[in-house]
Short mmCIF file of N, CA and C in Angstrom, two decimals:
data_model
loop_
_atom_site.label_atom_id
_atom_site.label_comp_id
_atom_site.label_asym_id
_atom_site.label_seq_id
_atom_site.Cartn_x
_atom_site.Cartn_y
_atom_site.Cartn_z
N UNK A 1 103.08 93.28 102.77
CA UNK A 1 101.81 92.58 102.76
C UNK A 1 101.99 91.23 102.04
N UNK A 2 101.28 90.21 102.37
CA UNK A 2 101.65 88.90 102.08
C UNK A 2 100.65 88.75 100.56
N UNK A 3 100.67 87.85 100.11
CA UNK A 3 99.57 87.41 98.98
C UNK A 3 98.40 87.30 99.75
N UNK A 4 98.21 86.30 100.86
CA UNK A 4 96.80 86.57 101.21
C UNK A 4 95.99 87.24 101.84
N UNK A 5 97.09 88.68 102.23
CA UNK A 5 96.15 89.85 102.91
C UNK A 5 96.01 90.24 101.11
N UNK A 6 96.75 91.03 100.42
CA UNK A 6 96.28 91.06 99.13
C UNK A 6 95.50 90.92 98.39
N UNK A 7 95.29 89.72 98.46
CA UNK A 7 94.13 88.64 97.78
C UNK A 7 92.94 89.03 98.73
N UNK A 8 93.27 89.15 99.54
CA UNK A 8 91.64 89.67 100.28
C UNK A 8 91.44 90.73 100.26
N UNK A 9 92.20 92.07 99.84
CA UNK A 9 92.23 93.39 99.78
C UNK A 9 91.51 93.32 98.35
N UNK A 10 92.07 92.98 97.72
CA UNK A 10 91.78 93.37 96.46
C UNK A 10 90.14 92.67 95.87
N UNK A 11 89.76 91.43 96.60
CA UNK A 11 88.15 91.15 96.59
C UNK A 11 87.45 91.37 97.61
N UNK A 12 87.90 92.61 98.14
CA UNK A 12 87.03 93.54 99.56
C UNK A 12 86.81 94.90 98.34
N UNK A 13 88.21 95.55 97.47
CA UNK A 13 87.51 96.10 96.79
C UNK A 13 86.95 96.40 95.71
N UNK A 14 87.69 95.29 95.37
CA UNK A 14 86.01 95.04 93.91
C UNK A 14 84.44 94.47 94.39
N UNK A 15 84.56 94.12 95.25
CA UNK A 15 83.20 94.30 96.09
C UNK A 15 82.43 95.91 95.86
N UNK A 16 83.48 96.72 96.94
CA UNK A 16 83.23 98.14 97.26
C UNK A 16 82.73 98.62 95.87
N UNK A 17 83.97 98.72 94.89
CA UNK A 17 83.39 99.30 93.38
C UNK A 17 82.55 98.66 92.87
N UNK A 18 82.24 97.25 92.79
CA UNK A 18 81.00 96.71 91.99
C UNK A 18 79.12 97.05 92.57
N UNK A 19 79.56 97.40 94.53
CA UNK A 19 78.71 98.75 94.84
C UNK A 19 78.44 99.73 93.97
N UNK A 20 79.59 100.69 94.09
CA UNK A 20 79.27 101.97 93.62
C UNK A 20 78.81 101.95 92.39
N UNK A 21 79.20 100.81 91.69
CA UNK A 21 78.53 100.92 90.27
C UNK A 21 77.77 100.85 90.22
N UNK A 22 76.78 100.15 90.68
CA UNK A 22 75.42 99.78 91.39
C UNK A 22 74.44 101.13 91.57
N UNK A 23 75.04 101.31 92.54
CA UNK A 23 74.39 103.21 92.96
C UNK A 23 74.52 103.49 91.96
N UNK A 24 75.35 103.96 91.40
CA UNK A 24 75.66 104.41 89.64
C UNK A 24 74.58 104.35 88.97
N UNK A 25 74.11 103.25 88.94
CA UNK A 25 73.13 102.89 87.73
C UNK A 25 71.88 103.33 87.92
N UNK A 26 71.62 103.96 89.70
CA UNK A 26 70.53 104.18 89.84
C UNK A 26 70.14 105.65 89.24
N UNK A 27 71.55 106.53 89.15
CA UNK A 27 70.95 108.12 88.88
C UNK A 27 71.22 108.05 87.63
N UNK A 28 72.05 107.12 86.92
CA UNK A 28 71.69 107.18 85.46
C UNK A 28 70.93 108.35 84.54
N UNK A 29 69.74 107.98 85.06
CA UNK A 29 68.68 109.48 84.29
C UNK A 29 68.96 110.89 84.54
N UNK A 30 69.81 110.65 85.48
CA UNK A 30 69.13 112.37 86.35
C UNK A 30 70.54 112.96 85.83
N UNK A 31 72.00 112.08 85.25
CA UNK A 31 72.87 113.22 84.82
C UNK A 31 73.06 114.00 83.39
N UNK A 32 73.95 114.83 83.42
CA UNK A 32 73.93 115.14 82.02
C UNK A 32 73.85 114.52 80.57
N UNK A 33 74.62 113.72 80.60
CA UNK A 33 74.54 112.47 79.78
C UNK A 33 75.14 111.07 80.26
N UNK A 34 73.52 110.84 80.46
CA UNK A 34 72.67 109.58 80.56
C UNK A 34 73.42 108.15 79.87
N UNK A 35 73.85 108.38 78.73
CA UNK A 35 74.71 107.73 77.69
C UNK A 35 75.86 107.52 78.51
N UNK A 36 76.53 108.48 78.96
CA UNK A 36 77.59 108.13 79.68
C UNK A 36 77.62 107.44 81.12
N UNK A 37 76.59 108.20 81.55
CA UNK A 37 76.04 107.59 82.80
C UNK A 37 76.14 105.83 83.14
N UNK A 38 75.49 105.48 81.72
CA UNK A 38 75.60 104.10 81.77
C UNK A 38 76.87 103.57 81.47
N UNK A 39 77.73 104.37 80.66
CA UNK A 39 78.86 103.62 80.68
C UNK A 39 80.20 103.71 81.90
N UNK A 40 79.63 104.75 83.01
CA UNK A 40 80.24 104.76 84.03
C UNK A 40 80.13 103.67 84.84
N UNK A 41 78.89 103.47 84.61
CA UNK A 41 77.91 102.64 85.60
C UNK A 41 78.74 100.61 84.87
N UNK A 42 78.55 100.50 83.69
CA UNK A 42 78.94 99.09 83.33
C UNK A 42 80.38 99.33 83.30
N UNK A 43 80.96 100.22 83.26
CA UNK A 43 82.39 100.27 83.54
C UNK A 43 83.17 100.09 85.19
N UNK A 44 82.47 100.53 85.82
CA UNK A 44 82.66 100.43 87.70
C UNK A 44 82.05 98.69 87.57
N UNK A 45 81.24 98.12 87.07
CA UNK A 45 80.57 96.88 87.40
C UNK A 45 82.05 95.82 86.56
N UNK A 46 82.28 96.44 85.51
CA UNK A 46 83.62 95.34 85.07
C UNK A 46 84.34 95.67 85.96
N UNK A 47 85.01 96.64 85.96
CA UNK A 47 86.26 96.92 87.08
C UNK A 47 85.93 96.24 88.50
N UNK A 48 84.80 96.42 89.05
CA UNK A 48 84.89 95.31 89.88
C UNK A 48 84.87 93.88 89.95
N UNK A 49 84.39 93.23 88.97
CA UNK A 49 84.45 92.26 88.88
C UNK A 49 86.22 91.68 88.74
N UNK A 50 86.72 92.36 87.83
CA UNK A 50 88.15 92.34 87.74
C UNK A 50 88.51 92.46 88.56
N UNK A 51 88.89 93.76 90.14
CA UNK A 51 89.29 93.05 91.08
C UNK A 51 88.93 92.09 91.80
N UNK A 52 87.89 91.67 91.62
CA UNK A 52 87.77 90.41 92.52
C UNK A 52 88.21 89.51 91.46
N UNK A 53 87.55 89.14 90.50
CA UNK A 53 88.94 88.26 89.59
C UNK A 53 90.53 88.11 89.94
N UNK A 54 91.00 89.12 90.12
CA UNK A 54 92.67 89.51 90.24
C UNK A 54 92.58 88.68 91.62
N UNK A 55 91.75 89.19 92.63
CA UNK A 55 92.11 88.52 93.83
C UNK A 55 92.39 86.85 93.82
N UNK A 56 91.18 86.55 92.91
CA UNK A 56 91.26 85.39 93.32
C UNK A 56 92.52 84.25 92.47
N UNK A 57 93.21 85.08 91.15
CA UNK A 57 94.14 84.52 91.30
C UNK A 57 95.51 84.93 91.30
N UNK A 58 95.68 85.95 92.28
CA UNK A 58 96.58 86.31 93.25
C UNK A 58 97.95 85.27 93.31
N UNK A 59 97.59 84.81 94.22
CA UNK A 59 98.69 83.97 94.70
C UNK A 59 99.58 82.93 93.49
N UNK A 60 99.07 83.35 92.09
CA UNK A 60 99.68 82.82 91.08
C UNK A 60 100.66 83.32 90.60
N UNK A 61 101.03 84.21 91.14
CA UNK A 61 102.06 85.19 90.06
C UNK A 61 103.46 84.93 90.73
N UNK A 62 104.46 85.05 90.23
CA UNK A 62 105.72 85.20 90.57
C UNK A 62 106.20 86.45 90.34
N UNK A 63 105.64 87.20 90.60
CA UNK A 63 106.30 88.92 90.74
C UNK A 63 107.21 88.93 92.00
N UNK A 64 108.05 89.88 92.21
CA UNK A 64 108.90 90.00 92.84
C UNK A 64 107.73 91.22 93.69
N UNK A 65 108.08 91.43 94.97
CA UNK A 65 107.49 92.21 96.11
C UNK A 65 107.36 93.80 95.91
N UNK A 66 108.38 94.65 94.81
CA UNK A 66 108.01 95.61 94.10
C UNK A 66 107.10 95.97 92.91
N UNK A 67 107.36 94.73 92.29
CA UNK A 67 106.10 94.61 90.86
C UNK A 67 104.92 94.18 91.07
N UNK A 68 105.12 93.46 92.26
CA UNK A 68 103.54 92.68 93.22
C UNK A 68 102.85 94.07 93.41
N UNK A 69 103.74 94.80 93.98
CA UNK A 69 103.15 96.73 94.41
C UNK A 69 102.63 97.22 93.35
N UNK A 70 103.50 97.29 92.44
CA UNK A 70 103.36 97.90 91.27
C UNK A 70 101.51 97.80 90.78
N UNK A 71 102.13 96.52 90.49
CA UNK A 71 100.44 95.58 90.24
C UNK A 71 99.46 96.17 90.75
N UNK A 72 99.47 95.95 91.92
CA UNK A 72 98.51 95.64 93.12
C UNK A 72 97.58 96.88 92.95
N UNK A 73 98.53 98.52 92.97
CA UNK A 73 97.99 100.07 93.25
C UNK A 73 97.66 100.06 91.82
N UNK A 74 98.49 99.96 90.73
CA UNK A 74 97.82 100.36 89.53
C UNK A 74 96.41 99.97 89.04
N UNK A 75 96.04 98.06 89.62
CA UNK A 75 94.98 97.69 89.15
C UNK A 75 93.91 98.50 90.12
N UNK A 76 93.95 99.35 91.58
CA UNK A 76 93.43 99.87 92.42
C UNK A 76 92.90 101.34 91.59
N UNK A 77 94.31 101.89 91.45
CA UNK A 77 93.94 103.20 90.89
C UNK A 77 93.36 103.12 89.66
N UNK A 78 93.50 101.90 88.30
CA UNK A 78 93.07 102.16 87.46
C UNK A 78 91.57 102.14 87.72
N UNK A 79 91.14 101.07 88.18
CA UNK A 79 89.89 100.64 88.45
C UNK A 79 88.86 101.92 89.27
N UNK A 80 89.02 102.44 90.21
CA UNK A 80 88.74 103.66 91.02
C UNK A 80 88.54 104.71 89.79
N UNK A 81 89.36 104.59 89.48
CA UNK A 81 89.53 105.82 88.29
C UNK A 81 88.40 105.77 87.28
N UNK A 82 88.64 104.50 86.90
CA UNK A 82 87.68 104.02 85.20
C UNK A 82 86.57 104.48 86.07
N UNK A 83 85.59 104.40 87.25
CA UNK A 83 84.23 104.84 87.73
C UNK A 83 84.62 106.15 87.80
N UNK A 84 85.22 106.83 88.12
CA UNK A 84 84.98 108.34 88.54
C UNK A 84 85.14 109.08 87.74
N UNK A 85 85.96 108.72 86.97
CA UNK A 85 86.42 109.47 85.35
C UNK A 85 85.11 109.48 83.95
N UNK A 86 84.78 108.58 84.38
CA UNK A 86 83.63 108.53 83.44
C UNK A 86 81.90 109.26 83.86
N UNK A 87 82.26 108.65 85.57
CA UNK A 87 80.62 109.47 86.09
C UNK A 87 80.87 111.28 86.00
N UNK A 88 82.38 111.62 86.56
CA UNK A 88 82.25 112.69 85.94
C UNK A 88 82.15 113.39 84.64
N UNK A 89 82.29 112.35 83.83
CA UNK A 89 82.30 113.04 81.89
C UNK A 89 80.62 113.13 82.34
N UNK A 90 80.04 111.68 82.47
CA UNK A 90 78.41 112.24 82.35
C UNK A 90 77.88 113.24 83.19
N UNK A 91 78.31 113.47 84.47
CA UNK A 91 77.92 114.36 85.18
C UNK A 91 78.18 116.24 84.48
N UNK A 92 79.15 115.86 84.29
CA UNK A 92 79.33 117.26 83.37
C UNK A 92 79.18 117.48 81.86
N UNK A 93 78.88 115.94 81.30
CA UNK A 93 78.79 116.51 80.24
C UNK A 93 79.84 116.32 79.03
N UNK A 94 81.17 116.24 79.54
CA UNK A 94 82.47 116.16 78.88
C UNK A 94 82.21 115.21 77.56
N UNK A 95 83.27 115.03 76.66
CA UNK A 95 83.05 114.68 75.36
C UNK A 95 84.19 114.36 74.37
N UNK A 96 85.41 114.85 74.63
CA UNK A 96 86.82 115.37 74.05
C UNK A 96 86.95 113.92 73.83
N UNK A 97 87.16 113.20 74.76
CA UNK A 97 87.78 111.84 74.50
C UNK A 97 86.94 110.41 74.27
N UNK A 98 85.44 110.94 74.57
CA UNK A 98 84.50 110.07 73.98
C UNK A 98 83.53 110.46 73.49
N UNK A 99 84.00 110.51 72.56
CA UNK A 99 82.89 111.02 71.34
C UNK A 99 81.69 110.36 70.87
N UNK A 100 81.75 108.99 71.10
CA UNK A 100 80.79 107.90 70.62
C UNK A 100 79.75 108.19 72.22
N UNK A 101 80.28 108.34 72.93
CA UNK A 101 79.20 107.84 74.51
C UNK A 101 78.53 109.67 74.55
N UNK A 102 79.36 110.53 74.07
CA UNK A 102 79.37 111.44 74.35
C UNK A 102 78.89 112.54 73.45
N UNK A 103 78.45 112.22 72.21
CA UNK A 103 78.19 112.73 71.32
C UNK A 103 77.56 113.85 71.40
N UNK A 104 77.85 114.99 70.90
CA UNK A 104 77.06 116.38 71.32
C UNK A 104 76.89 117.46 72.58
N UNK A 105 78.26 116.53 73.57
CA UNK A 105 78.38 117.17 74.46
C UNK A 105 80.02 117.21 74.38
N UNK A 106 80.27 118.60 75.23
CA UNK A 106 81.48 119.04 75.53
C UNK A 106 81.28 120.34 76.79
N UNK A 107 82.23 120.09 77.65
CA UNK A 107 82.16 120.80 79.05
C UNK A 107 83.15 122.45 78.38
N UNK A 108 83.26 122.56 80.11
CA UNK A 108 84.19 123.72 80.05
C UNK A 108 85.77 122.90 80.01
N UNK A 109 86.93 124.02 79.81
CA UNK A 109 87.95 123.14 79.39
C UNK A 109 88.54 122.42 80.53
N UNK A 110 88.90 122.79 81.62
CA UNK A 110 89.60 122.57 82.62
C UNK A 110 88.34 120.46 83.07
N UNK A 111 87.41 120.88 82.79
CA UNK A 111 86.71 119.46 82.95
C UNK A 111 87.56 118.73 82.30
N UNK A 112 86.94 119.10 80.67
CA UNK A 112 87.66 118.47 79.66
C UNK A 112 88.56 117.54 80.20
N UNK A 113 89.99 118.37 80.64
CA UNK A 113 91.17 118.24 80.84
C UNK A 113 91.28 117.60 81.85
N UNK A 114 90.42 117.52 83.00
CA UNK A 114 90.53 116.84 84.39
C UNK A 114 90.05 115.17 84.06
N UNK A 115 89.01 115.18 82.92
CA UNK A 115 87.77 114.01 82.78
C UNK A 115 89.45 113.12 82.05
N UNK A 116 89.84 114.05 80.91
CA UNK A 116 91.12 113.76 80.11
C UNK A 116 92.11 112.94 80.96
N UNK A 117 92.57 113.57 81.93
CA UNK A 117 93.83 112.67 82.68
C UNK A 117 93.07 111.80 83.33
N UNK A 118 92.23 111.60 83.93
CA UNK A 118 91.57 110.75 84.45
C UNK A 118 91.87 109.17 83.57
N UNK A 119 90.87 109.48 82.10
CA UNK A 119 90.80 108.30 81.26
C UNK A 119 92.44 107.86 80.67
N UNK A 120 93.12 108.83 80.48
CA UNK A 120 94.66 108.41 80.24
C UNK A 120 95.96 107.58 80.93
N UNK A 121 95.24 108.47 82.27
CA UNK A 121 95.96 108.00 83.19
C UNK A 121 95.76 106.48 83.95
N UNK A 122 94.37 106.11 83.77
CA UNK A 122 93.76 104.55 84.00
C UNK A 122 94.21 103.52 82.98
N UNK A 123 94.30 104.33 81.74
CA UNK A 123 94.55 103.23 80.51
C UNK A 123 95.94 103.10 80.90
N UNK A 124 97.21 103.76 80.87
CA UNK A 124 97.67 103.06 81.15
C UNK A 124 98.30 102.55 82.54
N UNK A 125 97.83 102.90 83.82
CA UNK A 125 97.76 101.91 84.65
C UNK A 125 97.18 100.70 84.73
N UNK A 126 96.02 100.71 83.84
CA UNK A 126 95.95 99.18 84.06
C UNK A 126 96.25 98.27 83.09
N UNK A 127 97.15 99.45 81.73
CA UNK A 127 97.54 98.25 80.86
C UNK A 127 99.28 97.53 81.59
N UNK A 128 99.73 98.80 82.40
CA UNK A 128 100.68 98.09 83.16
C UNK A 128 100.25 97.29 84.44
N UNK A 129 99.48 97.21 84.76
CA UNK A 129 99.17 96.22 85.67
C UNK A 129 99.26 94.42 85.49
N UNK A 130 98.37 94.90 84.06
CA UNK A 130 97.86 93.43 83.28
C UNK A 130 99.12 93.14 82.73
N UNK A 131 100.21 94.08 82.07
CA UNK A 131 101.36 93.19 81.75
C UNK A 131 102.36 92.59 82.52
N UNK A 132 102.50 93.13 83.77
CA UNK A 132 103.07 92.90 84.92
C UNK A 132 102.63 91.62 85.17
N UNK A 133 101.15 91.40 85.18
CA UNK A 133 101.04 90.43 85.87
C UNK A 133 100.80 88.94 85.09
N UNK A 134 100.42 89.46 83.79
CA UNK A 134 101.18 88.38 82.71
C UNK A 134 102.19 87.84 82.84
N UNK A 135 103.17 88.98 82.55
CA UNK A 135 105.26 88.42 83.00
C UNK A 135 104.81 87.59 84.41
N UNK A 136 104.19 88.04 85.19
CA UNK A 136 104.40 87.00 86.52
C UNK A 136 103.82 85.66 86.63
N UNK A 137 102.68 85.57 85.82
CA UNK A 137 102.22 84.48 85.32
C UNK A 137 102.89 83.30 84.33
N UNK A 138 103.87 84.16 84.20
CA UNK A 138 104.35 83.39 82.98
C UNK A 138 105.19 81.46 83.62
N UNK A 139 105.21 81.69 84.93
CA UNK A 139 105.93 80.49 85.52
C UNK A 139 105.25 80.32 86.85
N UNK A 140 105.09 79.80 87.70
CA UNK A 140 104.44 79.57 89.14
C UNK A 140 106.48 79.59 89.97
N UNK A 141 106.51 80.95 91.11
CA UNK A 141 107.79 80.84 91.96
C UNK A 141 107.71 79.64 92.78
N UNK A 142 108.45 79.09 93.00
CA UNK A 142 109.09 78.26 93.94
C UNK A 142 108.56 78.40 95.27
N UNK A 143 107.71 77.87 96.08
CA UNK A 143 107.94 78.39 97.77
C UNK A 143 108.75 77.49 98.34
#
């Protein structure tokens, strides 16, 4: 895939997620915790904004065509993730790993543990994303 199918992939779906966050915000009330609810909800609204950010400056990086990949799925999956990982803590309730949004609630364990890899597994995909794409930033490649 070139930079500018990329670049358009990636602000087609921070579009899509800055949707769902949207919807998000509407059931707010109706889940378990509400508290979290909202932070699913302003968390899907950054993450999208960020991919469409990323898209648009795309074509800046000098990554090589594997770390471009690298990039590309991690900032996808982290982002996807940060909304679903969190609407499910409020939807169920969960608590283990956010205690401040979550205060006074805690699920059954296997949630716990599912809500758990979820938030672990985003942090650091998208802290490797962002360093990846730092190092690639660091010079403009040659065309």
């Amino acid at each position: 895939m070139n930079k500018d199918e990329v670049r358009r992939r990636l602000i087609w779906h921070g579009l899509l997620l800055f949707l769902l966050a949207l919807l998000v915000g509407l059931v707010v009330p109706l889940l378990t915790n509400p508290r979290m609810g909202l932070s699913a909800h302003l968390s899907g609204l950054m993450s999208g904004m960020f991919l469409m950010l990323l898209g648009l400056i795309w074509r800046e990086h000098s990554l090589g065509p594997r770390a471009a990949s690298v990039a590309f799925w991690s900032a996808l999956y982290g982002s996807y993730v940060n909304l679903m990982a969190n609407l499910l803590a409020a939807y169920w309730g969960t608590g283990r790993l956010t205690p401040i949004a979550a205060a006074g609630y805690l699920a059954r364990p296997w949630q716990e543990s599912l809500v758990g890899f979820g938030l672990i597994t985003l942090s650091i995909t998208m802290v490797m994303s962002c360093a990846l794409l730092l190092w690639g930033m660091r010079r403009r490649k040659t065309e």
